[in-house]
Tab-separated table of C-alpha atoms in Angstrom:
chain	number	residue	atom	x	y	z
A	445	UNK	CA	-18.738	-16.199	-17.992
A	446	UNK	CA	-20.658	-13.966	-20.338
A	447	UNK	CA	-19.155	-11.778	-23.018
A	448	UNK	CA	-20.383	-8.533	-21.435
A	449	UNK	CA	-18.280	-9.098	-18.304
A	450	UNK	CA	-15.201	-9.982	-20.338
A	451	UNK	CA	-15.544	-6.971	-22.592
A	452	UNK	CA	-15.946	-4.721	-19.537
A	453	UNK	CA	-12.936	-6.384	-17.912
A	454	UNK	CA	-10.874	-5.835	-21.060
A	455	UNK	CA	-11.913	-2.196	-21.126
A	456	UNK	CA	-10.916	-1.770	-17.459
A	457	UNK	CA	-7.591	-3.511	-18.119
A	458	UNK	CA	-6.669	-1.404	-21.158
A	459	UNK	CA	-8.144	1.842	-19.829
A	460	UNK	CA	-6.683	1.357	-16.360
A	461	UNK	CA	-3.177	0.289	-17.267
A	462	UNK	CA	-2.775	2.903	-19.986
A	463	UNK	CA	-4.293	5.475	-17.600
A	464	UNK	CA	-1.652	4.690	-14.971
A	465	UNK	CA	1.082	5.157	-17.584
A	466	UNK	CA	-0.488	8.367	-18.844
A	467	UNK	CA	-0.746	9.754	-15.305
A	468	UNK	CA	2.814	8.967	-14.335
A	469	UNK	CA	4.296	10.044	-17.684
A	470	UNK	CA	2.441	13.343	-17.318
A	471	UNK	CA	3.857	13.711	-13.815
A	472	UNK	CA	7.339	12.882	-15.140
A	473	UNK	CA	7.057	15.570	-17.805
A	474	UNK	CA	5.787	18.042	-15.205
A	475	UNK	CA	8.771	17.311	-12.955
A	476	UNK	CA	11.140	17.776	-15.907
A	477	UNK	CA	9.426	21.048	-16.788
A	478	UNK	CA	9.647	22.155	-13.154
A	479	UNK	CA	13.387	21.584	-13.241
A	480	UNK	CA	13.711	23.644	-16.390
A	481	UNK	CA	11.671	26.468	-14.901
A	482	UNK	CA	13.025	26.638	-11.368
A	483	UNK	CA	16.214	24.651	-11.907
A	484	UNK	CA	18.861	24.078	-9.317
A	485	UNK	CA	19.150	26.938	-6.891
A	486	UNK	CA	22.247	28.771	-8.006
A	487	UNK	CA	24.258	30.861	-5.674
A	488	UNK	CA	23.722	34.524	-6.377
A	489	UNK	CA	26.792	36.634	-6.995
A	490	UNK	CA	26.283	38.227	-3.587
A	491	UNK	CA	26.077	34.901	-1.717
A	492	UNK	CA	28.905	33.429	-3.739
A	493	UNK	CA	31.052	36.406	-2.830
A	494	UNK	CA	30.331	35.947	0.862
A	495	UNK	CA	31.137	32.248	0.607
A	496	UNK	CA	34.390	32.964	-1.158
A	497	UNK	CA	35.308	35.478	1.465
A	498	UNK	CA	34.514	33.043	4.252
A	499	UNK	CA	36.537	30.350	2.581
A	500	UNK	CA	39.344	32.674	1.843
B	1453	UNK	CA	-29.225	-29.554	38.806
B	1454	UNK	CA	-28.430	-26.264	37.074
B	1455	UNK	CA	-32.114	-26.034	36.070
B	1456	UNK	CA	-32.963	-25.822	39.761
B	1457	UNK	CA	-31.097	-22.530	39.956
B	1458	UNK	CA	-32.501	-20.331	37.171
B	1459	UNK	CA	-30.111	-17.465	37.918
B	1460	UNK	CA	-27.072	-19.749	37.700
B	1461	UNK	CA	-28.471	-21.200	34.486
B	1462	UNK	CA	-28.864	-17.699	33.075
B	1463	UNK	CA	-25.269	-16.820	33.963
B	1464	UNK	CA	-23.917	-19.977	32.343
B	1465	UNK	CA	-25.966	-19.490	29.174
B	1466	UNK	CA	-24.830	-15.887	28.894
B	1467	UNK	CA	-21.131	-16.832	28.778
B	1468	UNK	CA	-19.368	-17.157	25.488
B	1469	UNK	CA	-18.317	-20.718	26.272
B	1470	UNK	CA	-21.799	-22.015	25.460
B	1471	UNK	CA	-21.710	-20.579	21.964
B	1472	UNK	CA	-18.131	-21.471	21.106
B	1473	UNK	CA	-17.851	-23.271	17.768
B	1474	UNK	CA	-15.001	-24.892	15.897
B	1475	UNK	CA	-14.904	-21.919	13.483
B	1476	UNK	CA	-14.128	-19.562	16.354
B	1477	UNK	CA	-11.262	-21.754	17.487
B	1478	UNK	CA	-9.818	-21.846	13.973
B	1479	UNK	CA	-9.979	-18.053	13.828
B	1480	UNK	CA	-8.205	-17.854	17.201
B	1481	UNK	CA	-5.398	-19.867	15.642
B	1482	UNK	CA	-5.316	-17.470	12.678
B	1483	UNK	CA	-5.182	-14.585	15.144
B	1484	UNK	CA	-2.367	-16.170	17.158
B	1485	UNK	CA	-0.455	-16.931	13.950
B	1486	UNK	CA	-0.478	-13.277	12.853
B	1487	UNK	CA	0.415	-12.033	16.328
B	1488	UNK	CA	3.254	-14.572	16.412
B	1489	UNK	CA	4.518	-13.516	12.966
B	1490	UNK	CA	4.408	-9.870	14.016
B	1491	UNK	CA	6.137	-10.292	17.377
B	1492	UNK	CA	8.549	-13.125	16.695
B	1493	UNK	CA	9.344	-12.571	13.005
B	1494	UNK	CA	8.830	-8.812	12.861
B	1495	UNK	CA	6.334	-9.047	9.935
B	1496	UNK	CA	4.599	-5.619	9.672
B	1497	UNK	CA	4.083	-5.543	13.492
B	1498	UNK	CA	2.422	-2.127	13.528
B	1499	UNK	CA	-0.468	-3.553	11.551
B	1500	UNK	CA	-0.439	-7.268	12.251
B	1501	UNK	CA	-0.577	-6.917	16.063
B	1502	UNK	CA	-3.828	-4.880	16.074
B	1503	UNK	CA	-5.241	-6.914	13.138
B	1504	UNK	CA	-4.453	-10.180	14.919
B	1505	UNK	CA	-6.015	-8.935	18.141
B	1506	UNK	CA	-9.034	-7.642	16.213
B	1507	UNK	CA	-9.529	-11.137	14.769
B	1508	UNK	CA	-9.457	-12.594	18.273
B	1509	UNK	CA	-11.983	-10.054	19.591
B	1510	UNK	CA	-14.333	-10.596	16.651
B	1511	UNK	CA	-14.375	-14.322	17.275
B	1512	UNK	CA	-15.401	-14.230	20.928
B	1513	UNK	CA	-19.040	-15.344	20.860
B	1514	UNK	CA	-21.574	-12.909	22.343
B	1515	UNK	CA	-18.930	-10.220	22.873
B	1516	UNK	CA	-20.316	-6.852	21.738
B	1517	UNK	CA	-17.367	-5.968	19.501
B	1518	UNK	CA	-18.691	-5.683	15.951
B	1519	UNK	CA	-22.237	-5.241	14.724
B	1520	UNK	CA	-25.065	-3.799	16.763
B	1521	UNK	CA	-26.501	-4.412	20.240
B	1522	UNK	CA	-30.050	-3.883	21.380
B	1523	UNK	CA	-30.232	-0.965	23.819
B	1524	UNK	CA	-33.817	-0.701	24.989
B	1525	UNK	CA	-35.233	-1.540	21.580
B	1526	UNK	CA	-32.733	0.622	19.696
B	1527	UNK	CA	-29.842	-0.735	17.687
B	1528	UNK	CA	-26.585	0.579	19.115
B	1529	UNK	CA	-23.174	0.214	17.419
B	1530	UNK	CA	-20.665	-1.948	19.221
B	1531	UNK	CA	-17.181	-0.616	20.001
B	1532	UNK	CA	-15.210	-1.532	16.866
B	1533	UNK	CA	-18.252	-1.026	14.644
B	1534	UNK	CA	-17.872	2.680	15.509
B	1535	UNK	CA	-14.236	2.663	14.385
B	1536	UNK	CA	-15.170	0.722	11.262
B	1537	UNK	CA	-18.136	2.848	10.199
B	1538	UNK	CA	-16.548	6.220	10.848
B	1539	UNK	CA	-12.966	5.362	9.975
B	1540	UNK	CA	-12.898	2.663	7.326
B	1541	UNK	CA	-16.320	2.591	5.643
B	1542	UNK	CA	-16.177	6.390	5.328
B	1543	UNK	CA	-12.657	6.119	3.867
B	1544	UNK	CA	-11.313	8.479	6.512
B	1545	UNK	CA	-8.479	6.423	8.011
B	1546	UNK	CA	-6.683	5.417	4.769
B	1547	UNK	CA	-6.565	9.100	3.758
B	1548	UNK	CA	-5.151	10.162	7.144
B	1549	UNK	CA	-2.555	7.398	6.883
B	1550	UNK	CA	-1.620	8.770	3.474
B	1551	UNK	CA	-1.024	12.179	5.059
B	1552	UNK	CA	1.417	10.520	7.436
B	1553	UNK	CA	3.038	8.624	4.571
B	1554	UNK	CA	3.471	11.914	2.697
B	1555	UNK	CA	5.047	13.521	5.756
B	1556	UNK	CA	7.463	10.592	6.024
B	1557	UNK	CA	8.395	10.437	2.333
B	1558	UNK	CA	11.331	12.097	0.653
B	1559	UNK	CA	10.458	12.452	-3.019
B	1560	UNK	CA	13.992	13.739	-3.731
B	1561	UNK	CA	15.265	10.550	-5.455
B	1562	UNK	CA	12.237	10.595	-7.761
B	1563	UNK	CA	12.559	14.308	-8.558
B	1564	UNK	CA	16.256	13.820	-9.298
B	1565	UNK	CA	15.509	11.051	-11.800
B	1566	UNK	CA	11.873	11.431	-12.939
B	1567	UNK	CA	12.245	8.644	-15.529
B	1568	UNK	CA	11.738	6.176	-12.686
B	1569	UNK	CA	8.075	7.198	-12.606
B	1570	UNK	CA	7.688	4.900	-15.617
B	1571	UNK	CA	8.958	2.002	-13.487
B	1572	UNK	CA	6.310	2.862	-10.888
B	1573	UNK	CA	3.660	2.619	-13.624
B	1574	UNK	CA	4.995	-0.660	-15.049
B	1575	UNK	CA	5.012	-2.227	-11.598
B	1576	UNK	CA	1.211	-1.947	-11.553
B	1577	UNK	CA	1.134	-4.795	-14.117
B	1578	UNK	CA	0.273	-7.308	-11.383
B	1579	UNK	CA	-2.770	-5.255	-10.378
B	1580	UNK	CA	-4.334	-5.754	-13.784
B	1581	UNK	CA	-3.154	-9.333	-14.330
B	1582	UNK	CA	-4.632	-10.493	-11.021
B	1583	UNK	CA	-7.772	-8.469	-11.793
B	1584	UNK	CA	-8.188	-10.708	-14.854
B	1585	UNK	CA	-7.366	-13.876	-12.941
B	1586	UNK	CA	-9.877	-12.930	-10.227
B	1587	UNK	CA	-12.630	-12.745	-12.843
B	1588	UNK	CA	-11.514	-16.175	-14.084
B	1589	UNK	CA	-11.865	-17.476	-10.519
B	1590	UNK	CA	-15.492	-16.308	-10.572
B	1591	UNK	CA	-15.256	-13.039	-8.628
B	1592	UNK	CA	-17.418	-10.098	-9.702
B	1593	UNK	CA	-15.748	-7.222	-11.528
B	1594	UNK	CA	-15.704	-4.912	-8.468
B	1595	UNK	CA	-14.363	-7.689	-6.270
B	1596	UNK	CA	-11.709	-8.419	-8.910
B	1597	UNK	CA	-10.571	-4.785	-8.850
B	1598	UNK	CA	-10.307	-4.849	-5.054
B	1599	UNK	CA	-8.262	-8.057	-5.217
B	1600	UNK	CA	-6.067	-6.763	-8.036
B	1601	UNK	CA	-4.992	-3.705	-6.071
B	1602	UNK	CA	-3.203	-6.027	-3.602
B	1603	UNK	CA	-0.508	-6.149	-6.302
B	1604	UNK	CA	0.204	-2.473	-5.693
B	1605	UNK	CA	1.596	-3.484	-2.281
B	1606	UNK	CA	0.094	-0.440	-0.647
B	1607	UNK	CA	-2.038	-1.210	2.417
B	1608	UNK	CA	-4.001	2.044	2.770
B	1609	UNK	CA	-4.842	2.163	-0.961
B	1610	UNK	CA	-5.921	-1.476	-0.867
B	1611	UNK	CA	-8.177	-0.796	2.128
B	1612	UNK	CA	-9.527	2.424	0.594
B	1613	UNK	CA	-10.532	0.739	-2.665
B	1614	UNK	CA	-11.855	-2.443	-1.058
B	1615	UNK	CA	-13.986	-0.488	1.438
B	1616	UNK	CA	-15.688	1.215	-1.511
B	1617	UNK	CA	-15.943	-1.575	-4.097
B	1618	UNK	CA	-16.104	-4.811	-2.089
B	1619	UNK	CA	-16.349	-4.161	1.669
B	1620	UNK	CA	-17.106	-7.837	2.391
B	1621	UNK	CA	-13.570	-8.708	1.218
B	1622	UNK	CA	-11.880	-6.101	3.393
B	1623	UNK	CA	-10.397	-8.415	6.008
B	1624	UNK	CA	-8.958	-10.951	3.589
B	1625	UNK	CA	-7.670	-8.285	1.189
B	1626	UNK	CA	-5.968	-6.215	3.869
B	1627	UNK	CA	-4.431	-9.271	5.454
B	1628	UNK	CA	-3.154	-10.539	2.102
B	1629	UNK	CA	-1.703	-7.107	1.255
B	1630	UNK	CA	0.126	-6.670	4.565
B	1631	UNK	CA	1.280	-10.298	4.693
B	1632	UNK	CA	2.801	-10.120	1.238
B	1633	UNK	CA	4.329	-6.701	1.950
B	1634	UNK	CA	6.098	-8.313	4.882
B	1635	UNK	CA	7.237	-11.132	2.610
B	1636	UNK	CA	8.666	-8.898	-0.132
B	1637	UNK	CA	12.246	-10.055	0.713
B	1638	UNK	CA	11.144	-13.643	0.068
B	1639	UNK	CA	8.893	-13.128	-2.973
B	1640	UNK	CA	10.879	-10.667	-5.076
B	1641	UNK	CA	14.514	-11.919	-5.245
B	1642	UNK	CA	13.884	-15.152	-7.212
B	1643	UNK	CA	11.851	-13.228	-9.809
B	1644	UNK	CA	14.496	-10.483	-10.016
B	1645	UNK	CA	17.284	-13.028	-10.546
B	1646	UNK	CA	15.251	-14.975	-13.081
B	1647	UNK	CA	14.624	-11.917	-15.246
B	1648	UNK	CA	18.089	-10.330	-15.151
B	1649	UNK	CA	21.575	-11.363	-16.210
B	1650	UNK	CA	24.625	-11.113	-13.951
B	1651	UNK	CA	25.932	-8.243	-16.103
B	1652	UNK	CA	22.660	-6.324	-15.737
B	1653	UNK	CA	22.691	-6.753	-11.967
B	1654	UNK	CA	26.191	-5.266	-11.895
B	1655	UNK	CA	25.201	-2.047	-13.678
B	1656	UNK	CA	26.377	0.904	-11.607
B	1657	UNK	CA	24.203	3.982	-11.694
B	1658	UNK	CA	25.546	7.518	-11.671
B	1659	UNK	CA	25.200	9.423	-8.424
B	1660	UNK	CA	21.979	11.412	-8.367
B	1661	UNK	CA	21.994	15.178	-8.649
B	1662	UNK	CA	21.103	17.117	-5.508
B	1663	UNK	CA	17.489	18.302	-5.454
B	1664	UNK	CA	16.883	21.857	-4.335
B	1665	UNK	CA	14.531	22.741	-1.512
B	1666	UNK	CA	12.485	24.835	-3.957
B	1667	UNK	CA	11.867	21.772	-6.159
B	1668	UNK	CA	10.857	19.703	-3.141
B	1669	UNK	CA	8.336	22.354	-2.102
B	1670	UNK	CA	6.871	22.783	-5.587
B	1671	UNK	CA	6.576	19.033	-6.221
B	1672	UNK	CA	3.619	18.300	-3.867
B	1673	UNK	CA	1.702	21.228	-5.351
B	1674	UNK	CA	2.498	20.082	-8.878
B	1675	UNK	CA	1.673	16.451	-8.097
B	1676	UNK	CA	-1.669	17.406	-6.558
B	1677	UNK	CA	-2.716	19.432	-9.589
B	1678	UNK	CA	-1.559	16.894	-12.205
B	1679	UNK	CA	-2.826	13.704	-10.557
B	1680	UNK	CA	-6.060	15.071	-9.104
B	1681	UNK	CA	-7.056	16.698	-12.390
B	1682	UNK	CA	-6.294	13.557	-14.352
B	1683	UNK	CA	-7.877	11.082	-11.902
B	1684	UNK	CA	-10.264	12.972	-9.587
B	1685	UNK	CA	-11.269	9.888	-7.539
B	1686	UNK	CA	-7.615	9.578	-6.471
B	1687	UNK	CA	-7.775	13.072	-4.932
B	1688	UNK	CA	-8.601	12.035	-1.337
B	1689	UNK	CA	-5.514	9.809	-1.167
B	1690	UNK	CA	-3.154	11.887	-3.286
B	1691	UNK	CA	-4.306	15.204	-1.854
B	1692	UNK	CA	-3.640	14.039	1.702
B	1693	UNK	CA	-0.295	12.512	0.785
B	1694	UNK	CA	0.953	15.649	-0.926
B	1695	UNK	CA	-0.362	17.807	1.942
B	1696	UNK	CA	1.687	15.720	4.371
B	1697	UNK	CA	4.687	16.068	2.084
B	1698	UNK	CA	4.261	19.828	1.900
B	1699	UNK	CA	4.230	19.933	5.725
B	1700	UNK	CA	7.550	18.104	5.635
B	1701	UNK	CA	9.291	20.022	2.894
B	1702	UNK	CA	8.084	23.536	3.686
B	1703	UNK	CA	10.050	23.443	6.937
B	1704	UNK	CA	7.743	26.011	8.530
B	1705	UNK	CA	5.143	23.676	10.075
B	1706	UNK	CA	7.333	21.170	11.825
B	1707	UNK	CA	4.726	20.585	14.528
B	1708	UNK	CA	2.136	19.587	11.930
B	1709	UNK	CA	4.657	17.441	10.076
B	1710	UNK	CA	5.646	15.755	13.323
B	1711	UNK	CA	1.996	15.172	14.291
B	1712	UNK	CA	1.162	13.694	10.870
B	1713	UNK	CA	4.194	11.385	11.003
B	1714	UNK	CA	3.763	10.279	14.591
B	1715	UNK	CA	0.727	10.812	16.813
B	1716	UNK	CA	-1.916	10.983	14.092
B	1717	UNK	CA	-0.450	8.111	12.083
B	1718	UNK	CA	-0.078	5.923	15.169
B	1719	UNK	CA	-3.606	6.585	16.432
B	1720	UNK	CA	-5.333	5.819	13.139
B	1721	UNK	CA	-3.138	2.750	12.640
B	1722	UNK	CA	-4.560	1.301	15.859
B	1723	UNK	CA	-8.136	1.953	14.736
B	1724	UNK	CA	-7.441	0.650	11.240
B	1725	UNK	CA	-5.816	-2.573	12.413
B	1726	UNK	CA	-8.539	-3.323	14.943
B	1727	UNK	CA	-11.337	-2.546	12.477
B	1728	UNK	CA	-9.849	-4.671	9.701
B	1729	UNK	CA	-9.159	-7.576	12.057
B	1730	UNK	CA	-12.651	-7.384	13.518
B	1731	UNK	CA	-14.258	-7.837	10.082
B	1732	UNK	CA	-12.778	-11.334	9.994
B	1733	UNK	CA	-15.296	-13.398	11.886
B	1734	UNK	CA	-15.470	-17.142	11.325
B	1735	UNK	CA	-18.677	-16.975	9.251
B	1736	UNK	CA	-17.166	-14.511	6.789
B	1737	UNK	CA	-13.596	-15.807	6.679
B	1738	UNK	CA	-13.838	-19.598	6.669
B	1739	UNK	CA	-14.831	-19.877	3.032
B	1740	UNK	CA	-12.834	-20.694	-0.119
B	1741	UNK	CA	-12.804	-16.994	-1.127
B	1742	UNK	CA	-9.984	-15.838	1.203
B	1743	UNK	CA	-7.775	-18.697	-0.030
B	1744	UNK	CA	-8.311	-17.557	-3.627
B	1745	UNK	CA	-7.565	-13.979	-2.542
B	1746	UNK	CA	-4.243	-15.045	-1.003
B	1747	UNK	CA	-3.306	-16.949	-4.184
B	1748	UNK	CA	-4.290	-14.015	-6.413
B	1749	UNK	CA	-2.407	-11.602	-4.172
B	1750	UNK	CA	0.754	-13.626	-4.676
B	1751	UNK	CA	0.181	-13.635	-8.456
B	1752	UNK	CA	-0.282	-9.864	-8.317
B	1753	UNK	CA	2.966	-9.324	-6.386
B	1754	UNK	CA	4.938	-11.572	-8.731
B	1755	UNK	CA	3.689	-9.864	-11.900
B	1756	UNK	CA	4.185	-6.382	-10.429
B	1757	UNK	CA	7.803	-7.242	-9.611
B	1758	UNK	CA	8.302	-8.651	-13.108
B	1759	UNK	CA	6.630	-5.616	-14.697
B	1760	UNK	CA	9.056	-3.201	-13.041
B	1761	UNK	CA	12.164	-5.247	-13.867
B	1762	UNK	CA	11.143	-5.812	-17.498
B	1763	UNK	CA	10.321	-2.137	-18.004
B	1764	UNK	CA	13.787	-1.164	-16.727
B	1765	UNK	CA	15.303	-3.579	-19.265
B	1766	UNK	CA	13.147	-2.086	-22.005
B	1767	UNK	CA	14.171	1.454	-21.047
B	1768	UNK	CA	17.833	0.412	-21.206
B	1769	UNK	CA	17.410	-0.231	-24.921
B	1770	UNK	CA	16.870	3.504	-25.413
B	1771	UNK	CA	18.770	5.166	-22.585
B	1772	UNK	CA	22.362	6.350	-22.794
B	1773	UNK	CA	22.838	6.051	-19.027
B	1774	UNK	CA	21.689	2.559	-18.166
B	1775	UNK	CA	19.375	1.755	-15.277
B	1776	UNK	CA	20.092	-1.268	-13.106
B	1777	UNK	CA	16.952	-3.401	-13.719
B	1778	UNK	CA	16.980	-4.457	-10.067
B	1779	UNK	CA	15.536	-1.072	-9.121
B	1780	UNK	CA	12.484	-1.812	-11.309
B	1781	UNK	CA	11.128	-4.258	-8.760
B	1782	UNK	CA	10.981	-1.426	-6.210
B	1783	UNK	CA	8.124	0.010	-8.285
B	1784	UNK	CA	5.756	-2.055	-6.136
B	1785	UNK	CA	5.065	0.353	-3.286
B	1786	UNK	CA	6.079	-1.531	-0.089
B	1787	UNK	CA	8.218	1.415	1.070
B	1788	UNK	CA	11.092	1.018	1.892
B	1789	UNK	CA	11.242	-2.779	1.951
B	1790	UNK	CA	11.210	-3.191	-1.853
B	1791	UNK	CA	14.028	-0.629	-2.236
B	1792	UNK	CA	16.078	-2.500	0.366
B	1793	UNK	CA	15.599	-5.732	-1.595
B	1794	UNK	CA	17.014	-4.002	-4.708
B	1795	UNK	CA	20.001	-2.849	-2.662
B	1796	UNK	CA	20.639	-6.321	-1.229
B	1797	UNK	CA	20.345	-8.053	-4.605
B	1798	UNK	CA	22.578	-5.426	-6.219
B	1799	UNK	CA	25.260	-5.979	-3.580
B	1800	UNK	CA	25.094	-9.724	-4.078
B	1801	UNK	CA	26.146	-9.136	-7.689
B	1802	UNK	CA	28.713	-6.463	-6.842
B	1803	UNK	CA	29.405	-5.488	-3.257
B	1804	UNK	CA	30.433	-1.991	-4.334
B	1805	UNK	CA	27.066	-1.317	-5.943
B	1806	UNK	CA	24.789	0.976	-3.930
B	1807	UNK	CA	21.262	1.010	-5.335
B	1808	UNK	CA	19.212	2.026	-2.292
B	1809	UNK	CA	18.704	5.702	-3.137
B	1810	UNK	CA	18.168	4.903	-6.830
B	1811	UNK	CA	15.525	2.340	-5.853
B	1812	UNK	CA	13.730	4.813	-3.575
B	1813	UNK	CA	12.674	6.729	-6.719
B	1814	UNK	CA	10.563	3.930	-8.258
B	1815	UNK	CA	9.499	2.937	-4.753
B	1816	UNK	CA	7.730	6.235	-4.064
B	1817	UNK	CA	6.583	6.400	-7.711
B	1818	UNK	CA	4.877	3.063	-7.046
B	1819	UNK	CA	2.852	4.618	-4.219
B	1820	UNK	CA	1.577	7.260	-6.647
B	1821	UNK	CA	1.012	4.603	-9.337
B	1822	UNK	CA	-1.090	2.415	-7.052
B	1823	UNK	CA	-3.235	5.350	-5.944
B	1824	UNK	CA	-3.760	6.316	-9.607
B	1825	UNK	CA	-4.708	2.700	-10.424
B	1826	UNK	CA	-7.217	2.734	-7.539
B	1827	UNK	CA	-8.626	6.056	-8.747
B	1828	UNK	CA	-9.046	4.661	-12.258
B	1829	UNK	CA	-10.843	1.583	-10.927
B	1830	UNK	CA	-13.219	3.921	-9.093
B	1831	UNK	CA	-13.725	6.029	-12.210
B	1832	UNK	CA	-14.688	2.969	-14.244
B	1833	UNK	CA	-16.488	0.786	-11.711
B	1834	UNK	CA	-18.027	2.875	-8.949
């Protein structure tokens, strides 16, 4: 097997595997940022009031 | 005597019986084996029944199934050649299947605990290890990439990449991928037990937070932008998957979501199975190559499982709330089989341990990871 193929294979291995990590870490950070920005839907005071009334 | 009746002679010569060879008979046995495994053992029946039947059809001598026939001097595609050329070679069917997969997938467990995306990345280890081994076995670099992706345990991605980089390996690759996906409950548990201690298998994970509808709607849009900008060749697969998921989560296009999950997915699955099976004629399949592909596929699955489990153990060194390493193995796609294996193994260690929903996170992350890996192979090798 010649050196050119092995060096290309090594490049694909390193570039590919680190690329997969980079992609999914970036997605993870985006999901975390999304949570910070939109967060859990909180009940508005109005809705909460209605709920309380219904429960009460 | 037959020579005395030229018409009778012509009829006899035109039957397939005259051209039947031992290779065809061997392929019939392969076909019957896969149909048997699908029907009797329940191994990926939705795919293995049409694939098995496709193998049978492709190995009936003289039958105009694959390839081209002469119609008055013009080459005319045979029946399954149409499905193959327009559905598989043009990469159409895997993308439509991904739309259905997106419509069927709940990304909630992954959104609730996004750290599991790292497990989905680590579980692609087998893809790259078997890529290296394939080159050692003498395969070309594009063929090696197509074989490596079997380790992602994602049928449509495997077919998508193989159809582009090494179409001559399509039948063997697809069959190896779906066979091993069906055998996940046999392949993964010994590796999971080998790499974890009893105490680690007993780790109980905190109940996941509820994920809001707004987050579930934003996620497919966010995922499309992030992944498709980073790895543009993954856009056909990822774009379709996130579109299907948006159908599901938006709640306003239930008819489209239903169609993507059911009718559309079922129809293209028939065409995909038949086309893949029909590529496996005796001349192409009865060579040493498919045996090597099956061996390398097993190597890929084993290393992918190990990659996920070991990454979970590594993460536990830094995390305050520990992850049960058994969910790492679910980072190979094989949805939801790999997640079920995590659940079963977790309950063997502690019957009060419920890991299924935790394992669904890395499981769906693995689908994204495999598509990204395929996109990166295309970026570097196309």
